[in-house]
JSON list of C-alpha atoms in Angstrom, two decimals:
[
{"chain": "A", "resi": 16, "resn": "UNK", "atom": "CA", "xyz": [92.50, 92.93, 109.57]},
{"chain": "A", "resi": 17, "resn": "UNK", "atom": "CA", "xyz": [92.03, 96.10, 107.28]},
{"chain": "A", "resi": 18, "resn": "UNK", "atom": "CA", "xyz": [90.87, 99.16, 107.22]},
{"chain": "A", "resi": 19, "resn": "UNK", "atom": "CA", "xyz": [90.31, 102.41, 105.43]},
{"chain": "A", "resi": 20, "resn": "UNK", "atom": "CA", "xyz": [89.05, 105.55, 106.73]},
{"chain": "A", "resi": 21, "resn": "UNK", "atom": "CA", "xyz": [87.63, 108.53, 105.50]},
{"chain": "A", "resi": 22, "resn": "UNK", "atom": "CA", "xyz": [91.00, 110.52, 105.29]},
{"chain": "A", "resi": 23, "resn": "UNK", "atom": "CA", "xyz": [92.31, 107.87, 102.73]},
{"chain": "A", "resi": 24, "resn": "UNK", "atom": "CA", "xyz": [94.76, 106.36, 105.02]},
{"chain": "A", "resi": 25, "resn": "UNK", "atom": "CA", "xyz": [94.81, 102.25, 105.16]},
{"chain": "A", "resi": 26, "resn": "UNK", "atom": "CA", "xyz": [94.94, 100.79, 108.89]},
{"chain": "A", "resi": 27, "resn": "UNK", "atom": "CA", "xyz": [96.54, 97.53, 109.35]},
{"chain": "A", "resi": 28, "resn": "UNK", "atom": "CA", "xyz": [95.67, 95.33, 112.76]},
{"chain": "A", "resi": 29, "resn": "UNK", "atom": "CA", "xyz": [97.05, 92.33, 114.22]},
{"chain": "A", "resi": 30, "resn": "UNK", "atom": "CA", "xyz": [94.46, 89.64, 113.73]},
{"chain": "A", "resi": 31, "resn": "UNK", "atom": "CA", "xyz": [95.43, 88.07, 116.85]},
{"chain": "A", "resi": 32, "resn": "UNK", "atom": "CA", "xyz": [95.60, 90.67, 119.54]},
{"chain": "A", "resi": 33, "resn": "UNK", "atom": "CA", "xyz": [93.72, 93.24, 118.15]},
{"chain": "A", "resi": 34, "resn": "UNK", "atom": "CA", "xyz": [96.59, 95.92, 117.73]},
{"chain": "A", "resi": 35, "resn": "UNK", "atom": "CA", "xyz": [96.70, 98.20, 115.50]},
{"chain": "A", "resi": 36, "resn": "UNK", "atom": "CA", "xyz": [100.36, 97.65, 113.79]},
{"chain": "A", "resi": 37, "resn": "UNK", "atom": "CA", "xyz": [100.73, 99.87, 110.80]},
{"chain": "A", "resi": 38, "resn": "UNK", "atom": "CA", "xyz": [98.93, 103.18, 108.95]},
{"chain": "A", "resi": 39, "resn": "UNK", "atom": "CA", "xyz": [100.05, 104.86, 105.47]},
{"chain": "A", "resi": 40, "resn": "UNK", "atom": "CA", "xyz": [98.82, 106.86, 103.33]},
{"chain": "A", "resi": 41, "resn": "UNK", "atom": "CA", "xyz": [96.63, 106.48, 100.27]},
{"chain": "A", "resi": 42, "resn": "UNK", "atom": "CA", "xyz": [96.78, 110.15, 98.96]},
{"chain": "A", "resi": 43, "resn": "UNK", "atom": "CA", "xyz": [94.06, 110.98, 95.81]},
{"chain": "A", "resi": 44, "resn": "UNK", "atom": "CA", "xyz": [92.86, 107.01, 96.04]},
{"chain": "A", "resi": 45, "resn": "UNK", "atom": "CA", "xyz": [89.22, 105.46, 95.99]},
{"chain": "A", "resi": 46, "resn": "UNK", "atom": "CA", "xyz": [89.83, 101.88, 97.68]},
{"chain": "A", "resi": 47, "resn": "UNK", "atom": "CA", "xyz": [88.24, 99.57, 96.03]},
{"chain": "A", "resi": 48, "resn": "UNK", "atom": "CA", "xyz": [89.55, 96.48, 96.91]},
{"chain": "A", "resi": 49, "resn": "UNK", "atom": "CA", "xyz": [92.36, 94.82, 98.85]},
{"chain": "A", "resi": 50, "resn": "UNK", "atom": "CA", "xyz": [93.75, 91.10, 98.39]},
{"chain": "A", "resi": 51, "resn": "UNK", "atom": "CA", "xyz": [95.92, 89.77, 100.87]},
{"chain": "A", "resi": 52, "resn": "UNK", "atom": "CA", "xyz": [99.35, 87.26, 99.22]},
{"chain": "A", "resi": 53, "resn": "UNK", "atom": "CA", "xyz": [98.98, 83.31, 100.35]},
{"chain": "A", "resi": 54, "resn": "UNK", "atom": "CA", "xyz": [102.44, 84.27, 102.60]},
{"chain": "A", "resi": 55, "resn": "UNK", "atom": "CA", "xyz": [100.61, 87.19, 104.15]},
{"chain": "A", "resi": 56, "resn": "UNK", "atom": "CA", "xyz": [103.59, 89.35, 103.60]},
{"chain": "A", "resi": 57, "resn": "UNK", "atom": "CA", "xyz": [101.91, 91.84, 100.90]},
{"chain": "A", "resi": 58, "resn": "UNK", "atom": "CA", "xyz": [98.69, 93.31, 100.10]},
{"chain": "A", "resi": 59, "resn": "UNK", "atom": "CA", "xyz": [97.75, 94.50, 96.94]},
{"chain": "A", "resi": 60, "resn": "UNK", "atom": "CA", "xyz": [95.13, 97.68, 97.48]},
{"chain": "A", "resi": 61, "resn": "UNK", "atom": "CA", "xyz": [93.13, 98.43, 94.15]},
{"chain": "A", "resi": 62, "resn": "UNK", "atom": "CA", "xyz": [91.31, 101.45, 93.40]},
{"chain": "A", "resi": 63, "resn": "UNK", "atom": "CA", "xyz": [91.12, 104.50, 91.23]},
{"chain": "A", "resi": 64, "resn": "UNK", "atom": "CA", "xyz": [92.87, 108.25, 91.70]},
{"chain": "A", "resi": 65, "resn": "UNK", "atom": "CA", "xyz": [90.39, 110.72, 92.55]},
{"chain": "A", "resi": 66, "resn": "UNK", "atom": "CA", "xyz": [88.76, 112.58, 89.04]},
{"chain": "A", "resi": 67, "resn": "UNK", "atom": "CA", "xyz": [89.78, 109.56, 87.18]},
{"chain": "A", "resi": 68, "resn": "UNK", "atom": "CA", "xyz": [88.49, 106.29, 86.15]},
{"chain": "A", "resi": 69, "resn": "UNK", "atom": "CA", "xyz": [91.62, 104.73, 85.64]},
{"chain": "A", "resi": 70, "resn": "UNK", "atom": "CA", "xyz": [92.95, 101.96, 88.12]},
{"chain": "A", "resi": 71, "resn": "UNK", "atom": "CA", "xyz": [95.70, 101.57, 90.39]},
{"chain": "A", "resi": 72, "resn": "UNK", "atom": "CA", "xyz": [97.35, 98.71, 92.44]},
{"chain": "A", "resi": 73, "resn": "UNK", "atom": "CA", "xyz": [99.46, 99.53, 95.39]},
{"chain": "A", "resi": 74, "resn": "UNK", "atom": "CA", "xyz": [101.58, 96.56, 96.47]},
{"chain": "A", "resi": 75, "resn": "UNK", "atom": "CA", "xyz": [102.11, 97.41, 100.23]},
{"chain": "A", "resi": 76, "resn": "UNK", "atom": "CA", "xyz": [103.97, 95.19, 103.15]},
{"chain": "A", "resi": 77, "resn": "UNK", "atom": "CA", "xyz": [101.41, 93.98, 105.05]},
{"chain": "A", "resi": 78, "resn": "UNK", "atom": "CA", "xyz": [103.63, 94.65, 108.26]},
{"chain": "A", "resi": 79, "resn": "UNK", "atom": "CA", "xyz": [104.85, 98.22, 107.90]},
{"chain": "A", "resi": 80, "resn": "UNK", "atom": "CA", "xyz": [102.18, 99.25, 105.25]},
{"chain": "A", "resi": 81, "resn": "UNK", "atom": "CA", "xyz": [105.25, 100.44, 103.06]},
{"chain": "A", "resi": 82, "resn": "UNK", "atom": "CA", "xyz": [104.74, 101.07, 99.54]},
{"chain": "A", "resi": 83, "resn": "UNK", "atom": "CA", "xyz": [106.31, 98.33, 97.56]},
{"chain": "A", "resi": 84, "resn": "UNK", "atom": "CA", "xyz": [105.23, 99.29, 93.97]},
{"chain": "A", "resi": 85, "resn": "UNK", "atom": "CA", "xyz": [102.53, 100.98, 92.13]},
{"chain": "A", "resi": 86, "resn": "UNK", "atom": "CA", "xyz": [101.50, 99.18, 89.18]},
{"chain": "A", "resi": 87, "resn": "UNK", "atom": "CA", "xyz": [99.68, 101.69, 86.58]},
{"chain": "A", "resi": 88, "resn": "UNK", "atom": "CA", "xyz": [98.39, 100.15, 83.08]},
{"chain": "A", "resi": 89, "resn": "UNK", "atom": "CA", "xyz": [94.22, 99.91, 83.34]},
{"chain": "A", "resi": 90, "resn": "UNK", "atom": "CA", "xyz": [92.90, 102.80, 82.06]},
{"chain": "A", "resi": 91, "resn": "UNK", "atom": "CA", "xyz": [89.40, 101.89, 83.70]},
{"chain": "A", "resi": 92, "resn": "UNK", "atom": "CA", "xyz": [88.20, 100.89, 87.29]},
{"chain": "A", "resi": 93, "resn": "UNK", "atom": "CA", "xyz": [90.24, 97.90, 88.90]},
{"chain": "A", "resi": 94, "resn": "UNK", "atom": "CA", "xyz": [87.68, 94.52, 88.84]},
{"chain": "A", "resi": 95, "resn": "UNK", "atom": "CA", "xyz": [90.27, 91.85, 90.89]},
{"chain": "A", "resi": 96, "resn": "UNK", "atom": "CA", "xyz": [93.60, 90.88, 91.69]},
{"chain": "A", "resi": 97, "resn": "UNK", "atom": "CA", "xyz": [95.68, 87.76, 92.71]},
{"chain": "A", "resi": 98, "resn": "UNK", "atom": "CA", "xyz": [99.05, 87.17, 93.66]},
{"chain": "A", "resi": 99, "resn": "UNK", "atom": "CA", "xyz": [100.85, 83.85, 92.12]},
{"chain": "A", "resi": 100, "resn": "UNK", "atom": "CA", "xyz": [101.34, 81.16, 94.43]},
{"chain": "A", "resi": 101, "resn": "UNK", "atom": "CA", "xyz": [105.15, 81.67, 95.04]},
{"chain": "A", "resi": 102, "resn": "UNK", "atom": "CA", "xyz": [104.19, 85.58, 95.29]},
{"chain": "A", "resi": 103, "resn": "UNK", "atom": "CA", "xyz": [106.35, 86.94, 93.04]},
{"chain": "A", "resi": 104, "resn": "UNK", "atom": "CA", "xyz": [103.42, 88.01, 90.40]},
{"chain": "A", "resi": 105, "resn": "UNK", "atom": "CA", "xyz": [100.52, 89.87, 90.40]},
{"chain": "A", "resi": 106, "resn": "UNK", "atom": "CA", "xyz": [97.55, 89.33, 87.65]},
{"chain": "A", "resi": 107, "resn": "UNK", "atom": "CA", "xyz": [95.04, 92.19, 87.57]},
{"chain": "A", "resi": 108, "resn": "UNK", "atom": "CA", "xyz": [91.84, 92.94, 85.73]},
{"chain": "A", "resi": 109, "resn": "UNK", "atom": "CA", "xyz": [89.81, 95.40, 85.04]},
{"chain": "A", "resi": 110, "resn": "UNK", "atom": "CA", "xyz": [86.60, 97.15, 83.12]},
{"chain": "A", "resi": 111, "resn": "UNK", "atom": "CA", "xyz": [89.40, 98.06, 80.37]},
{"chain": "A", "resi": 112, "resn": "UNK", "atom": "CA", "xyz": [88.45, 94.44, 79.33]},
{"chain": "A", "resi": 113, "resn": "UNK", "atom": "CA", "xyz": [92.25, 93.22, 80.37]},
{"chain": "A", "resi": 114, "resn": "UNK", "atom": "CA", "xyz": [93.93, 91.04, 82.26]},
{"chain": "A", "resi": 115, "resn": "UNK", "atom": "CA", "xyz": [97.42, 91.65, 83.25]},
{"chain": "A", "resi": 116, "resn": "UNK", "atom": "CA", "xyz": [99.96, 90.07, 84.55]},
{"chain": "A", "resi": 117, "resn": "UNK", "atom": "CA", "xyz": [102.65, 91.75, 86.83]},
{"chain": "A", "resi": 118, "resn": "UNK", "atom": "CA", "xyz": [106.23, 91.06, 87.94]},
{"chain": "A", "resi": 119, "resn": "UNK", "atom": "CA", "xyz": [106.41, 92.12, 91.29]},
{"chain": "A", "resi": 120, "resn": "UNK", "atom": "CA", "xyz": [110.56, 92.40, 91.67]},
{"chain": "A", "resi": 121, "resn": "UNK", "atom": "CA", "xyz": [110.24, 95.09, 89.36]},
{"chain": "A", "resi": 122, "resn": "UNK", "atom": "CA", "xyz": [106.93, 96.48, 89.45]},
{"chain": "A", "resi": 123, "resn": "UNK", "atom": "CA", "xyz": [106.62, 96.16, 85.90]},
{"chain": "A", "resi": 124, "resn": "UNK", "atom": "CA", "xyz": [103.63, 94.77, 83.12]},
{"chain": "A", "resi": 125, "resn": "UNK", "atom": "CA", "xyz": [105.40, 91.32, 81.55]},
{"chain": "A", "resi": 126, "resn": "UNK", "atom": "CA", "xyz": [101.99, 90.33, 80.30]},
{"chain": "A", "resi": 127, "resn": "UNK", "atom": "CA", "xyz": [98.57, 91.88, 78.91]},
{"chain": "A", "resi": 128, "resn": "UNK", "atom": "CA", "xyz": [95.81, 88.99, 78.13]},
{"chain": "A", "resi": 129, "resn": "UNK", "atom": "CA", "xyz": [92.79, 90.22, 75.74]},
{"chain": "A", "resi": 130, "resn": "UNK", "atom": "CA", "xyz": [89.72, 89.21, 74.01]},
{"chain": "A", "resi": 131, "resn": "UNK", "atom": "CA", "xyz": [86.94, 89.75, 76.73]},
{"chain": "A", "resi": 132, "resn": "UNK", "atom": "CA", "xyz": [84.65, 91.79, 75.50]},
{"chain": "A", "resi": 133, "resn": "UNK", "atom": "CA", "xyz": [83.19, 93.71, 78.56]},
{"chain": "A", "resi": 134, "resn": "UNK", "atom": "CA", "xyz": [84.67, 94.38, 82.04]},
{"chain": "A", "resi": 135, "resn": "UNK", "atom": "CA", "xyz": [86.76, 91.45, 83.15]},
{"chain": "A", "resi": 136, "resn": "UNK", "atom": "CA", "xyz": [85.42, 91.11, 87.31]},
{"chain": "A", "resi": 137, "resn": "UNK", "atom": "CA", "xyz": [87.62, 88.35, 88.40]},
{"chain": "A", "resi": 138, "resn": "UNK", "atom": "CA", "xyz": [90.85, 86.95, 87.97]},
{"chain": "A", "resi": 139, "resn": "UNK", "atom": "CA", "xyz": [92.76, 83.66, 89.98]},
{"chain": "A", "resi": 140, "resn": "UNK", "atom": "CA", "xyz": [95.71, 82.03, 89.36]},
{"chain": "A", "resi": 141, "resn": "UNK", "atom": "CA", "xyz": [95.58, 78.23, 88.39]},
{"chain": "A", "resi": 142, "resn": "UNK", "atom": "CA", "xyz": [97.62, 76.47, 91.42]},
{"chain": "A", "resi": 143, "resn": "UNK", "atom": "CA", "xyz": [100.24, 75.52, 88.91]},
{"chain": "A", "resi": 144, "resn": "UNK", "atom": "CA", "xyz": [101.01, 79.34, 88.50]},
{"chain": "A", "resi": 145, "resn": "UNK", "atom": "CA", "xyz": [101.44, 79.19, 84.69]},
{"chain": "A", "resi": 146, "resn": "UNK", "atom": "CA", "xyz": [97.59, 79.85, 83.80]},
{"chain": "A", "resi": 147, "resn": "UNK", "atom": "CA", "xyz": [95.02, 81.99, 85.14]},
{"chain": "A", "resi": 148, "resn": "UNK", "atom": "CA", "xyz": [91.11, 81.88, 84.77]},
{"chain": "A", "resi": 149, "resn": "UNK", "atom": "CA", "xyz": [89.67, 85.08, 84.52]},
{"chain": "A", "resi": 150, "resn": "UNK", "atom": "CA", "xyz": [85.78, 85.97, 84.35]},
{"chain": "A", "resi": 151, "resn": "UNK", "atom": "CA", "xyz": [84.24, 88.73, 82.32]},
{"chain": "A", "resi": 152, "resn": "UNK", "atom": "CA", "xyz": [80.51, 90.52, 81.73]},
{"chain": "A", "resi": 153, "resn": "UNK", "atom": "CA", "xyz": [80.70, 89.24, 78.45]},
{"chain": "A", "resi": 154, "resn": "UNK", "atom": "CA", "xyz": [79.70, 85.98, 80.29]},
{"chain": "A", "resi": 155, "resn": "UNK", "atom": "CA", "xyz": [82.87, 84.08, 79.17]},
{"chain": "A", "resi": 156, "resn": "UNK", "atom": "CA", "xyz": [85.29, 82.37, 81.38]},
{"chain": "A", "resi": 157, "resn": "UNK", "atom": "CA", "xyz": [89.03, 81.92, 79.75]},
{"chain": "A", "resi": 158, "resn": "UNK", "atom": "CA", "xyz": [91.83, 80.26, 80.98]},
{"chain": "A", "resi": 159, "resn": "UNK", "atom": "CA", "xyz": [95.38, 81.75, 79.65]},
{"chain": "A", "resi": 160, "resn": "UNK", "atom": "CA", "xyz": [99.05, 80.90, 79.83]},
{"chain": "A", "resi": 161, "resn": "UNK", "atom": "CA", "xyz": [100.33, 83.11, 82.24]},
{"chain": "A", "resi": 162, "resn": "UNK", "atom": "CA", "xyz": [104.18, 82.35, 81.04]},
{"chain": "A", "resi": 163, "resn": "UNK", "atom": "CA", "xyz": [105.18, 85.89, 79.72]},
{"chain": "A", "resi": 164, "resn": "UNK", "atom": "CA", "xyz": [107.52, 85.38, 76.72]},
{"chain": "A", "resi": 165, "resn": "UNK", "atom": "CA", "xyz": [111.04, 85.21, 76.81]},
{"chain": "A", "resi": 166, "resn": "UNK", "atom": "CA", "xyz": [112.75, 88.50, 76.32]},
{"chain": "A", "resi": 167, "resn": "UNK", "atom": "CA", "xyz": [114.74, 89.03, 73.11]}
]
């Protein structure tokens, strides 16, 4: 179980006995949105830096609440995240009508996906983890290749 309090700090609780079991900071961040990884091991905490529109993902442990990475590329509020099924990406979208697609070893962008037109609220990975099907305002739904290209 999650939780975030007014004093930006993200507590973490053992579903099964109630404990509380980790708390770390989220200095400057709006919370948005959190999305656990199918393992359980990671969470990925989406918001937005305080005076800014711009969005942010914090890849955390989901034991210790350690910072992992911080993945910065949207330039507008965060809309959704999920992790791939063997957890070692991260696809993102957001109202900077993007999707994104993250490598989570590194904490760095291997992918951006465009051609919605308006914000872009939801994002999943296909179960084969080489597409996603993302969902945008524009009222289009696309499904995309989610194989970043080889690197030269």
């Amino acid at each position: 179980m999650l939780g975030v309090d007014n004093a930006s700090r993200l507590r973490i609780w053992d579903r099964a006995t109630g404990r509380e079991i980790a708390v770390t900071g989220l200095p400057d961040m709006f919370v948005d949105r959190v999305r656990y990884s199918a393992d359980g091991k990671r969470l990925a905490v989406m918001g937005r830096q305080h005076q800014s529109h711009a969005g942010e993902i914090r890849v955390l442990d989901a034991q210790t609440g350690r910072e992992l990475a911080a993945l910065k590329g949207h330039t507008l509020e965060m809309g959704d995240a999920d992790f791939s099924p063997d957890g070692q990406r991260l696809a993102t979208c957001s109202a900077d009508r993007t999707v994104r697609l993250w490598d989570l070893a590194s904490g760095q962008e291997i992918l951006t996906l465009r051609g919605h037109t308006r914000h872009v609220g939801s994002v999943r990975f296909i179960s084969d983890g080489n597409r996603l099907i993302s969902a945008s305002g524009d009222r289009t739904v696309r499904i995309w290749d989610a194989t970043p290209l080889p690197e030269h």
